[in-house]
Short mmCIF file of N, CA and C in Angstrom, two decimals:
data_model
loop_
_atom_site.label_atom_id
_atom_site.label_comp_id
_atom_site.label_asym_id
_atom_site.label_seq_id
_atom_site.Cartn_x
_atom_site.Cartn_y
_atom_site.Cartn_z
N MET B 776 0.85 -1.16 0.08
CA MET B 776 0.03 0.02 0.03
C MET B 776 0.89 1.19 0.02
N LYS B 777 0.59 2.21 -0.85
CA LYS B 777 1.29 3.40 -0.93
C LYS B 777 1.07 4.36 0.33
N ASP B 778 2.13 5.14 0.69
CA ASP B 778 1.86 6.04 1.66
C ASP B 778 0.82 7.13 1.32
N ALA B 779 -0.16 7.37 2.19
CA ALA B 779 -1.15 8.31 1.90
C ALA B 779 -0.60 9.66 2.24
N LYS B 780 -0.73 10.58 1.25
CA LYS B 780 -0.33 11.98 1.50
C LYS B 780 -1.36 12.62 2.33
N THR B 781 -0.99 13.49 3.37
CA THR B 781 -2.00 14.09 4.24
C THR B 781 -1.85 15.60 4.11
N ASN B 782 -0.80 16.16 3.46
CA ASN B 782 -0.55 17.63 3.31
C ASN B 782 -1.31 18.02 2.03
N PRO B 783 -2.45 18.72 2.29
CA PRO B 783 -3.31 19.18 1.15
C PRO B 783 -2.60 20.05 0.18
N GLU B 784 -1.69 20.92 0.52
CA GLU B 784 -0.93 21.59 -0.49
C GLU B 784 -0.10 20.73 -1.34
N LEU B 785 0.54 19.71 -0.83
CA LEU B 785 1.29 18.78 -1.47
C LEU B 785 0.46 17.94 -2.62
N ILE B 786 -0.69 17.55 -2.04
CA ILE B 786 -1.65 16.78 -2.84
C ILE B 786 -2.02 17.66 -4.13
N ASP B 787 -2.40 18.92 -3.80
CA ASP B 787 -2.81 19.87 -4.95
C ASP B 787 -1.62 20.03 -5.93
N LEU B 788 -0.42 20.35 -5.33
CA LEU B 788 0.71 20.45 -6.24
C LEU B 788 0.88 19.23 -7.20
N ILE B 789 0.88 18.00 -6.59
CA ILE B 789 0.99 16.93 -7.47
C ILE B 789 -0.01 16.78 -8.52
N LYS B 790 -1.29 17.09 -8.14
CA LYS B 790 -2.31 17.13 -9.21
C LYS B 790 -2.03 18.17 -10.24
N GLU B 791 -1.69 19.32 -9.91
CA GLU B 791 -1.32 20.25 -10.87
C GLU B 791 -0.23 19.98 -11.84
N LEU B 792 0.90 19.28 -11.20
CA LEU B 792 2.03 18.93 -11.90
C LEU B 792 1.55 17.74 -12.94
N LYS B 793 0.69 16.94 -12.58
CA LYS B 793 0.24 15.77 -13.38
C LYS B 793 -0.60 16.39 -14.63
N ILE B 794 -1.30 17.47 -14.38
CA ILE B 794 -1.95 17.93 -15.51
C ILE B 794 -1.11 18.71 -16.32
N ALA B 795 -0.04 19.40 -16.03
CA ALA B 795 0.88 20.02 -16.75
C ALA B 795 1.81 19.00 -17.48
N GLY B 796 1.95 17.83 -16.73
CA GLY B 796 2.73 16.75 -17.40
C GLY B 796 2.06 16.11 -18.61
N ARG B 797 0.89 16.48 -18.93
CA ARG B 797 0.20 16.01 -20.16
C ARG B 797 1.04 16.70 -21.40
N LYS B 798 1.48 17.86 -21.12
CA LYS B 798 2.16 18.66 -22.27
C LYS B 798 3.65 18.54 -22.23
N LYS B 799 4.23 18.64 -20.85
CA LYS B 799 5.67 18.60 -20.80
C LYS B 799 6.04 17.43 -19.78
N ASN B 800 6.73 16.41 -20.21
CA ASN B 800 7.04 15.26 -19.27
C ASN B 800 7.88 15.70 -18.05
N ILE B 801 8.60 16.72 -18.10
CA ILE B 801 9.41 17.17 -16.88
C ILE B 801 8.34 17.28 -15.70
N TRP B 802 7.22 17.89 -15.77
CA TRP B 802 6.32 18.11 -14.72
C TRP B 802 5.83 16.75 -14.20
N ARG B 803 5.48 15.80 -15.19
CA ARG B 803 5.18 14.44 -14.65
C ARG B 803 6.20 13.77 -13.80
N ASP B 804 7.45 14.03 -14.33
CA ASP B 804 8.57 13.31 -13.48
C ASP B 804 8.70 14.06 -12.20
N ILE B 805 8.44 15.32 -12.04
CA ILE B 805 8.57 15.99 -10.69
C ILE B 805 7.32 15.48 -9.88
N ALA B 806 6.11 15.32 -10.32
CA ALA B 806 4.95 14.80 -9.66
C ALA B 806 5.35 13.42 -9.10
N LYS B 807 5.98 12.57 -9.91
CA LYS B 807 6.24 11.23 -9.43
C LYS B 807 7.31 11.18 -8.35
N ARG B 808 8.24 12.13 -8.38
CA ARG B 808 9.24 12.29 -7.39
C ARG B 808 8.70 12.66 -5.99
N LEU B 809 7.69 13.71 -6.12
CA LEU B 809 7.06 14.13 -4.96
C LEU B 809 6.14 13.14 -4.39
N GLU B 810 5.72 12.15 -5.15
CA GLU B 810 4.70 11.12 -4.65
C GLU B 810 5.61 10.15 -3.69
N ARG B 811 6.89 10.03 -3.90
CA ARG B 811 7.53 9.09 -3.08
C ARG B 811 7.56 9.58 -1.60
N SER B 812 7.76 8.52 -0.78
CA SER B 812 7.69 8.83 0.64
C SER B 812 9.03 9.47 1.20
N LYS B 813 10.17 9.23 0.35
CA LYS B 813 11.50 9.78 0.81
C LYS B 813 11.78 10.94 0.00
N ARG B 814 12.05 12.04 0.64
CA ARG B 814 12.29 13.33 0.07
C ARG B 814 13.68 13.46 -0.27
N VAL B 815 14.08 14.31 -1.33
CA VAL B 815 15.43 14.71 -1.60
C VAL B 815 15.84 15.89 -0.71
N GLN B 816 17.14 15.92 -0.27
CA GLN B 816 17.63 17.03 0.41
C GLN B 816 18.89 17.56 -0.17
N VAL B 817 19.08 18.77 -0.60
CA VAL B 817 20.17 19.32 -1.32
C VAL B 817 20.70 20.43 -0.54
N ASN B 818 22.00 20.57 -0.41
CA ASN B 818 22.62 21.76 0.23
C ASN B 818 22.92 22.90 -0.80
N VAL B 819 22.91 24.02 -0.35
CA VAL B 819 23.18 25.22 -1.15
C VAL B 819 24.55 25.07 -1.89
N GLY B 820 25.44 24.57 -1.05
CA GLY B 820 26.80 24.45 -1.69
C GLY B 820 26.89 23.50 -2.92
N LYS B 821 26.11 22.52 -3.02
CA LYS B 821 26.00 21.61 -4.10
C LYS B 821 25.27 22.44 -5.17
N LEU B 822 24.26 23.12 -4.95
CA LEU B 822 23.59 23.86 -5.95
C LEU B 822 24.54 24.85 -6.80
N ALA B 823 25.37 25.53 -5.86
CA ALA B 823 26.34 26.42 -6.46
C ALA B 823 27.34 25.76 -7.35
N LYS B 824 27.60 24.44 -7.11
CA LYS B 824 28.58 23.79 -7.90
C LYS B 824 27.93 23.18 -9.22
N VAL B 825 26.77 22.83 -9.21
CA VAL B 825 26.22 22.15 -10.37
C VAL B 825 25.23 22.96 -11.35
N VAL B 826 24.81 24.11 -10.80
CA VAL B 826 23.90 24.93 -11.54
C VAL B 826 24.55 26.18 -12.21
N ASN B 827 24.36 26.42 -13.44
CA ASN B 827 24.90 27.56 -14.04
C ASN B 827 24.02 28.85 -13.78
N SER B 828 24.56 30.01 -13.93
CA SER B 828 23.78 31.22 -13.69
C SER B 828 22.70 31.34 -14.56
N ASP B 829 22.58 30.78 -15.79
CA ASP B 829 21.36 30.96 -16.69
C ASP B 829 20.38 29.85 -16.60
N GLU B 830 20.59 28.97 -15.59
CA GLU B 830 19.60 27.80 -15.30
C GLU B 830 18.80 28.05 -14.06
N ILE B 831 17.71 27.27 -14.02
CA ILE B 831 16.84 27.25 -12.84
C ILE B 831 17.05 25.93 -12.15
N ALA B 832 17.49 25.88 -11.00
CA ALA B 832 17.51 24.64 -10.19
C ALA B 832 16.22 24.12 -9.66
N LEU B 833 15.73 22.96 -9.91
CA LEU B 833 14.47 22.47 -9.51
C LEU B 833 14.75 21.42 -8.42
N VAL B 834 14.36 21.56 -7.26
CA VAL B 834 14.78 20.45 -6.14
C VAL B 834 13.34 19.91 -5.74
N PRO B 835 13.11 18.68 -6.01
CA PRO B 835 11.82 18.10 -5.54
C PRO B 835 11.93 17.62 -4.19
N GLY B 836 12.29 18.59 -3.34
CA GLY B 836 12.54 18.23 -1.85
C GLY B 836 12.79 19.45 -1.16
N LYS B 837 13.76 19.31 -0.27
CA LYS B 837 14.21 20.52 0.64
C LYS B 837 15.55 20.95 0.35
N VAL B 838 15.78 22.27 0.36
CA VAL B 838 17.11 22.82 0.14
C VAL B 838 17.66 23.21 1.56
N LEU B 839 18.79 22.73 1.88
CA LEU B 839 19.46 22.86 3.26
C LEU B 839 20.54 23.95 3.06
N GLY B 840 20.99 24.34 4.26
CA GLY B 840 21.94 25.67 4.25
C GLY B 840 23.39 25.28 4.29
N ALA B 841 23.78 24.13 4.25
CA ALA B 841 25.24 23.78 4.33
C ALA B 841 25.96 24.29 3.12
N GLY B 842 27.08 24.99 3.21
CA GLY B 842 27.95 25.25 2.07
C GLY B 842 27.72 26.81 1.84
N GLU B 843 28.58 27.26 0.86
CA GLU B 843 28.49 28.68 0.42
C GLU B 843 27.94 28.71 -0.90
N ILE B 844 27.46 29.91 -1.25
CA ILE B 844 26.82 30.15 -2.57
C ILE B 844 27.41 31.55 -3.15
N PRO B 845 28.47 31.41 -3.91
CA PRO B 845 29.18 32.57 -4.33
C PRO B 845 28.58 33.33 -5.51
N LYS B 846 27.52 32.71 -6.17
CA LYS B 846 26.87 33.30 -7.30
C LYS B 846 25.52 33.31 -7.30
N SER B 847 24.85 34.17 -7.97
CA SER B 847 23.42 34.33 -8.06
C SER B 847 22.78 33.33 -8.94
N ILE B 848 21.88 32.47 -8.38
CA ILE B 848 21.12 31.42 -9.16
C ILE B 848 19.57 31.50 -8.82
N VAL B 849 18.79 30.93 -9.42
CA VAL B 849 17.32 30.75 -9.13
C VAL B 849 17.12 29.28 -8.86
N VAL B 850 16.36 29.18 -7.78
CA VAL B 850 16.08 27.77 -7.08
C VAL B 850 14.58 27.70 -6.83
N ALA B 851 14.07 26.66 -7.37
CA ALA B 851 12.67 26.21 -6.97
C ALA B 851 12.75 24.95 -6.32
N ALA B 852 11.91 24.80 -5.15
CA ALA B 852 11.93 23.73 -4.32
C ALA B 852 10.71 23.54 -3.60
N LEU B 853 10.32 22.30 -3.07
CA LEU B 853 9.30 22.03 -2.29
C LEU B 853 9.34 22.97 -0.93
N SER B 854 10.49 22.89 -0.36
CA SER B 854 10.68 23.76 0.71
C SER B 854 12.23 24.15 0.95
N PHE B 855 12.44 25.18 1.87
CA PHE B 855 13.77 25.68 2.10
C PHE B 855 13.97 25.62 3.57
N SER B 856 15.13 25.37 4.13
CA SER B 856 15.47 25.62 5.60
C SER B 856 15.66 27.11 5.63
N ASP B 857 15.53 27.58 6.87
CA ASP B 857 15.77 29.06 7.06
C ASP B 857 17.18 29.45 6.71
N ALA B 858 18.12 28.69 7.01
CA ALA B 858 19.54 29.06 6.74
C ALA B 858 19.75 29.10 5.18
N ALA B 859 19.20 28.09 4.51
CA ALA B 859 19.37 27.98 3.09
C ALA B 859 18.61 29.27 2.40
N TYR B 860 17.41 29.59 2.94
CA TYR B 860 16.74 30.76 2.35
C TYR B 860 17.53 32.05 2.57
N GLN B 861 18.06 32.24 3.68
CA GLN B 861 18.86 33.42 3.98
C GLN B 861 20.15 33.50 3.24
N LYS B 862 20.86 32.35 2.99
CA LYS B 862 22.03 32.34 2.12
C LYS B 862 21.75 32.67 0.77
N LEU B 863 20.60 32.19 0.24
CA LEU B 863 20.11 32.44 -1.25
C LEU B 863 19.96 33.90 -1.39
N LEU B 864 19.18 34.43 -0.49
CA LEU B 864 18.90 35.87 -0.64
C LEU B 864 20.12 36.83 -0.38
N ALA B 865 20.97 36.40 0.44
CA ALA B 865 22.28 37.14 0.72
C ALA B 865 23.10 37.13 -0.47
N SER B 866 23.09 36.10 -1.34
CA SER B 866 23.91 35.95 -2.48
C SER B 866 23.26 36.65 -3.72
N GLY B 867 22.12 37.15 -3.63
CA GLY B 867 21.21 37.75 -4.73
C GLY B 867 20.55 36.70 -5.55
N SER B 868 20.39 35.54 -5.04
CA SER B 868 19.68 34.46 -5.64
C SER B 868 18.19 34.59 -5.36
N GLU B 869 17.46 33.80 -6.20
CA GLU B 869 16.00 33.84 -6.06
C GLU B 869 15.51 32.52 -5.62
N ALA B 870 14.68 32.38 -4.56
CA ALA B 870 14.12 31.21 -4.10
C ALA B 870 12.59 31.22 -4.33
N MET B 871 12.13 30.16 -4.95
CA MET B 871 10.58 30.10 -5.25
C MET B 871 10.16 28.76 -4.96
N SER B 872 8.87 28.45 -4.90
CA SER B 872 8.27 27.28 -4.74
C SER B 872 8.07 26.57 -6.13
N ILE B 873 7.85 25.32 -6.11
CA ILE B 873 7.67 24.62 -7.34
C ILE B 873 6.35 25.14 -7.92
N LYS B 874 5.43 25.39 -7.16
CA LYS B 874 4.11 25.91 -7.82
C LYS B 874 4.33 27.24 -8.54
N ASP B 875 5.14 28.23 -8.00
CA ASP B 875 5.45 29.38 -8.58
C ASP B 875 6.26 29.21 -9.98
N LEU B 876 7.17 28.30 -9.83
CA LEU B 876 7.89 27.88 -11.14
C LEU B 876 6.97 27.37 -12.18
N LEU B 877 6.11 26.45 -11.80
CA LEU B 877 5.11 25.95 -12.75
C LEU B 877 4.19 27.09 -13.37
N LYS B 878 3.77 28.05 -12.58
CA LYS B 878 3.03 29.03 -12.96
C LYS B 878 3.78 30.05 -13.88
N ASN B 879 5.12 30.45 -13.57
CA ASN B 879 5.90 31.39 -14.24
C ASN B 879 6.68 30.77 -15.37
N ASN B 880 6.92 29.57 -15.45
CA ASN B 880 7.74 28.91 -16.56
C ASN B 880 7.12 27.49 -16.93
N PRO B 881 5.92 27.51 -17.54
CA PRO B 881 5.35 26.36 -17.76
C PRO B 881 6.00 25.57 -18.94
N ASP B 882 6.86 26.34 -19.67
CA ASP B 882 7.56 25.68 -20.92
C ASP B 882 8.85 25.05 -20.64
N VAL B 883 9.16 25.01 -19.37
CA VAL B 883 10.49 24.46 -18.83
C VAL B 883 11.69 24.83 -19.39
N ASN B 884 11.78 26.20 -19.63
CA ASN B 884 12.97 26.74 -20.24
C ASN B 884 14.14 26.71 -19.27
N ARG B 885 15.29 26.18 -19.48
CA ARG B 885 16.51 26.25 -18.63
C ARG B 885 16.37 25.63 -17.32
N ILE B 886 15.59 24.66 -17.14
CA ILE B 886 15.33 23.97 -15.78
C ILE B 886 16.25 22.79 -15.75
N ARG B 887 17.00 22.70 -14.62
CA ARG B 887 17.79 21.58 -14.30
C ARG B 887 17.22 20.95 -12.97
N ILE B 888 17.01 19.67 -12.97
CA ILE B 888 16.50 18.90 -11.87
C ILE B 888 17.73 18.44 -10.94
N ILE B 889 17.72 18.77 -9.72
CA ILE B 889 18.73 18.48 -8.82
C ILE B 889 18.23 17.51 -7.70
N GLY B 890 18.83 16.37 -7.68
CA GLY B 890 18.44 15.48 -6.40
C GLY B 890 17.81 14.18 -7.04
#
């Protein structure tokens, strides 16, 4: 039996991603990753190493605050730790929810999935 999701916001996000996934497969992939019971956790230091300035990092899980972020990047994630959020803002980066990314960039331009 699959783990039943109880977070109504997560359930709604997964539904929206599946609908968008009918046109772009990346959204279906993210929906499947969010349905898993184990979430991805990525540190800002790793994001700084693997994401170029012209890309959007999409983390289907939580961004944590370990490491340094010397450049400005755009990150979309399910959630952010307080430390990660502060480090991103201090570096001039942008932090947004996956729902906001879906709304603002439905054509999936320049997105790199991390985790």
